[in-house]
XYZ file of C-alpha atoms in Angstrom:
234
model
C 196.983 151.136 239.515
C 194.315 148.803 241.020
C 191.709 149.684 242.753
C 189.358 148.113 245.435
C 186.029 147.492 244.043
C 183.210 148.808 244.742
C 185.245 151.151 247.634
C 187.578 152.030 245.247
C 189.908 151.977 247.704
C 193.693 152.132 245.741
C 196.068 149.203 246.234
C 199.859 149.563 246.015
C 200.948 150.973 242.858
C 202.769 148.778 240.827
C 205.482 149.062 238.532
C 208.265 146.942 236.402
C 211.590 146.628 235.646
C 212.078 147.802 233.163
C 209.745 149.879 232.434
C 206.651 148.358 231.202
C 205.444 150.752 228.938
C 203.026 148.182 226.431
C 200.519 148.482 230.405
C 201.043 144.494 229.726
C 198.795 142.827 233.039
C 196.406 140.339 233.542
C 193.964 140.007 236.714
C 192.346 137.141 237.459
C 188.246 136.549 237.655
C 187.005 137.024 241.130
C 184.702 134.699 243.001
C 183.763 134.056 246.307
C 185.969 132.521 248.622
C 188.571 132.734 246.552
C 192.333 134.633 245.789
C 192.207 137.220 243.429
C 195.413 137.764 241.690
C 196.775 140.761 239.008
C 200.228 139.374 237.054
C 202.718 141.871 235.216
C 206.007 140.891 233.010
C 209.086 141.792 235.699
C 212.265 141.101 233.938
C 214.874 140.331 236.569
C 218.803 139.038 236.461
C 218.815 136.411 238.828
C 217.289 136.012 241.960
C 214.985 138.890 243.174
C 215.724 140.389 246.371
C 213.628 141.045 249.107
C 213.349 144.419 248.632
C 212.362 144.259 244.839
C 209.198 142.050 245.942
C 208.318 144.271 249.109
C 209.194 147.962 247.821
C 206.282 150.270 246.473
C 207.568 150.061 242.449
C 206.502 152.923 239.889
C 206.602 153.062 236.503
C 209.071 155.360 234.236
C 207.969 157.630 231.535
C 210.271 156.515 229.331
C 210.172 153.211 226.816
C 211.662 150.478 227.422
C 213.081 149.494 223.741
C 213.259 146.130 222.813
C 215.650 144.625 221.057
C 216.772 141.900 220.079
C 220.501 142.266 222.351
C 218.171 142.545 225.586
C 218.769 139.539 228.037
C 217.897 138.534 231.035
C 214.829 136.461 232.415
C 211.156 136.515 231.474
C 210.033 136.550 234.758
C 205.731 136.281 235.624
C 205.117 138.708 239.368
C 202.235 137.250 240.390
C 200.212 139.624 243.559
C 197.373 138.132 245.927
C 195.412 141.093 245.469
C 193.769 140.442 248.998
C 197.084 140.418 250.805
C 199.689 141.393 248.708
C 201.794 138.551 248.623
C 203.924 138.661 244.906
C 205.418 135.371 244.273
C 207.947 134.835 240.835
C 207.315 132.381 238.019
C 210.717 132.409 235.768
C 209.115 131.605 232.530
C 211.162 132.614 229.646
C 215.144 132.827 229.775
C 216.656 135.929 227.560
C 213.389 136.609 226.540
C 210.080 138.809 227.156
C 206.903 138.193 228.209
C 203.967 139.475 226.133
C 201.536 137.685 226.893
C 199.834 136.922 229.800
C 196.231 135.278 230.751
C 194.772 133.655 234.083
C 192.551 130.836 233.813
C 188.592 131.145 234.646
C 189.709 129.271 237.939
C 192.394 131.465 238.247
C 194.403 127.928 239.649
C 196.316 128.544 235.839
C 198.453 130.909 234.245
C 200.165 131.259 230.920
C 202.724 133.513 228.964
C 203.791 133.672 225.842
C 207.369 135.455 225.236
C 208.386 137.398 221.741
C 209.135 134.963 219.640
C 205.755 133.228 220.069
C 206.571 129.525 219.831
C 205.753 128.863 223.012
C 202.638 129.081 225.482
C 203.387 128.057 229.266
C 200.792 127.512 231.881
C 202.053 127.545 235.298
C 199.964 126.759 237.909
C 199.126 129.978 240.514
C 200.234 130.586 243.053
C 202.488 127.071 243.763
C 204.399 128.298 239.604
C 204.517 124.758 238.983
C 205.478 123.977 235.258
C 201.890 122.758 233.665
C 201.938 122.863 230.214
C 204.442 124.197 227.216
C 202.430 124.481 223.884
C 204.645 124.554 220.642
C 203.117 126.933 218.395
C 205.514 126.453 215.647
C 209.663 127.275 215.443
C 209.602 129.779 213.354
C 209.138 133.285 215.179
C 205.491 135.150 215.390
C 203.556 137.490 217.530
C 201.090 136.439 220.234
C 198.016 138.717 219.290
C 195.736 137.220 221.894
C 195.384 133.680 224.066
C 191.479 133.004 225.624
C 191.006 129.987 228.450
C 188.079 127.969 227.413
C 184.870 128.307 231.101
C 186.795 124.726 231.619
C 190.473 125.552 231.550
C 190.376 122.261 228.857
C 190.984 124.040 225.890
C 193.371 127.590 224.917
C 193.112 129.117 221.667
C 196.140 131.564 220.677
C 196.017 133.469 217.792
C 198.751 134.824 216.089
C 199.902 137.714 213.089
C 201.433 134.807 211.238
C 197.234 134.711 210.530
C 196.910 131.559 212.283
C 194.546 130.388 215.220
C 195.477 127.886 217.485
C 193.786 124.495 219.253
C 195.368 123.544 222.162
C 194.560 120.570 224.080
C 195.034 121.746 228.451
C 194.158 117.770 229.765
C 195.808 115.342 232.480
C 197.921 114.316 230.166
C 200.118 117.248 228.129
C 200.543 117.397 231.585
C 205.075 118.138 232.012
C 205.095 117.600 227.894
C 205.348 120.082 225.195
C 202.605 119.628 222.689
C 201.116 120.959 219.038
C 197.749 122.528 218.914
C 195.170 119.707 218.122
C 194.085 121.725 215.437
C 194.091 125.619 213.546
C 192.789 127.771 211.884
C 193.532 130.248 209.124
C 192.591 134.235 209.837
C 193.101 137.043 208.074
C 195.674 139.646 209.420
C 194.744 142.954 208.504
C 190.950 141.969 210.889
C 190.508 142.549 214.715
C 189.232 139.088 216.471
C 187.916 138.383 219.145
C 187.323 134.235 220.558
C 185.940 132.222 222.222
C 184.893 128.842 223.878
C 181.005 126.896 224.388
C 180.361 125.549 227.956
C 181.040 122.399 226.423
C 185.031 122.624 224.975
C 182.876 121.472 221.681
C 182.848 125.043 219.839
C 184.368 127.451 218.764
C 183.702 130.977 218.015
C 185.050 133.353 216.516
C 184.371 137.250 215.580
C 185.898 138.245 213.067
C 186.147 142.774 212.323
C 187.308 143.482 208.585
C 189.359 146.989 208.543
C 187.575 149.164 206.641
C 183.588 149.966 205.669
C 183.030 145.625 206.004
C 180.869 143.873 208.662
C 182.104 141.728 210.903
C 181.343 137.977 211.186
C 180.594 135.661 213.448
C 182.135 132.002 212.527
C 180.962 128.536 214.718
C 183.489 125.917 214.464
C 182.734 122.265 216.153
C 186.279 121.276 217.939
C 186.792 117.465 216.778
C 189.694 115.864 219.245
C 192.369 116.229 216.357
C 190.312 119.002 214.027
C 188.289 122.046 213.721
C 185.958 122.409 211.157
C 183.311 125.481 210.464
C 179.264 124.492 210.521
C 177.901 128.289 210.377
C 178.966 132.043 210.180
C 176.480 135.024 210.688
C 176.887 138.524 209.538
C 176.486 140.759 212.995
């Protein structure tokens, strides 16, 4: 469910087909005189009908069973929350979208699929393909995607114990690019990451499982590498 703040007026109820049992969705950061968007995965076969786009969709209580045999297109649905207009972005073929994140400007949205090898960034609301970012060639679960405040850097944390730093500049549009740097991180930790406003420092909060204290690590981000500058116990 979506609600308009501060009135708490409900917006149209949303569900996906097949069921979005993981509750996957992303809401863009609101700002004055700028559209706000909500996005969620909607895997369909072929082109959706007008009924798909206009109907009030209700979620199914039965969980979707994601298997390697499942087929279809990993389609992203983007809704303008002020007009309720929907647009569809065909992000992946024969794969399931597992992570969604809007850029702070709400002008782009990043997605990745279950294989975790590629991250694709699209313009909003046009759906134009902007960047294809390659994490690697082996499968991995992407735990989180984070844009820097300027949207020029994208961070991707994987279940393989790596945090990748990608540059999203004009030179990368329409190309498949690799990360400009990466960090090794333990697999059994909770991780929060972000970038400074000038895109020069990477901040990582590592919270180990158990009784250990969390650590704030700060890294200097260069054009081709990432080096630790300091850390604090928090």
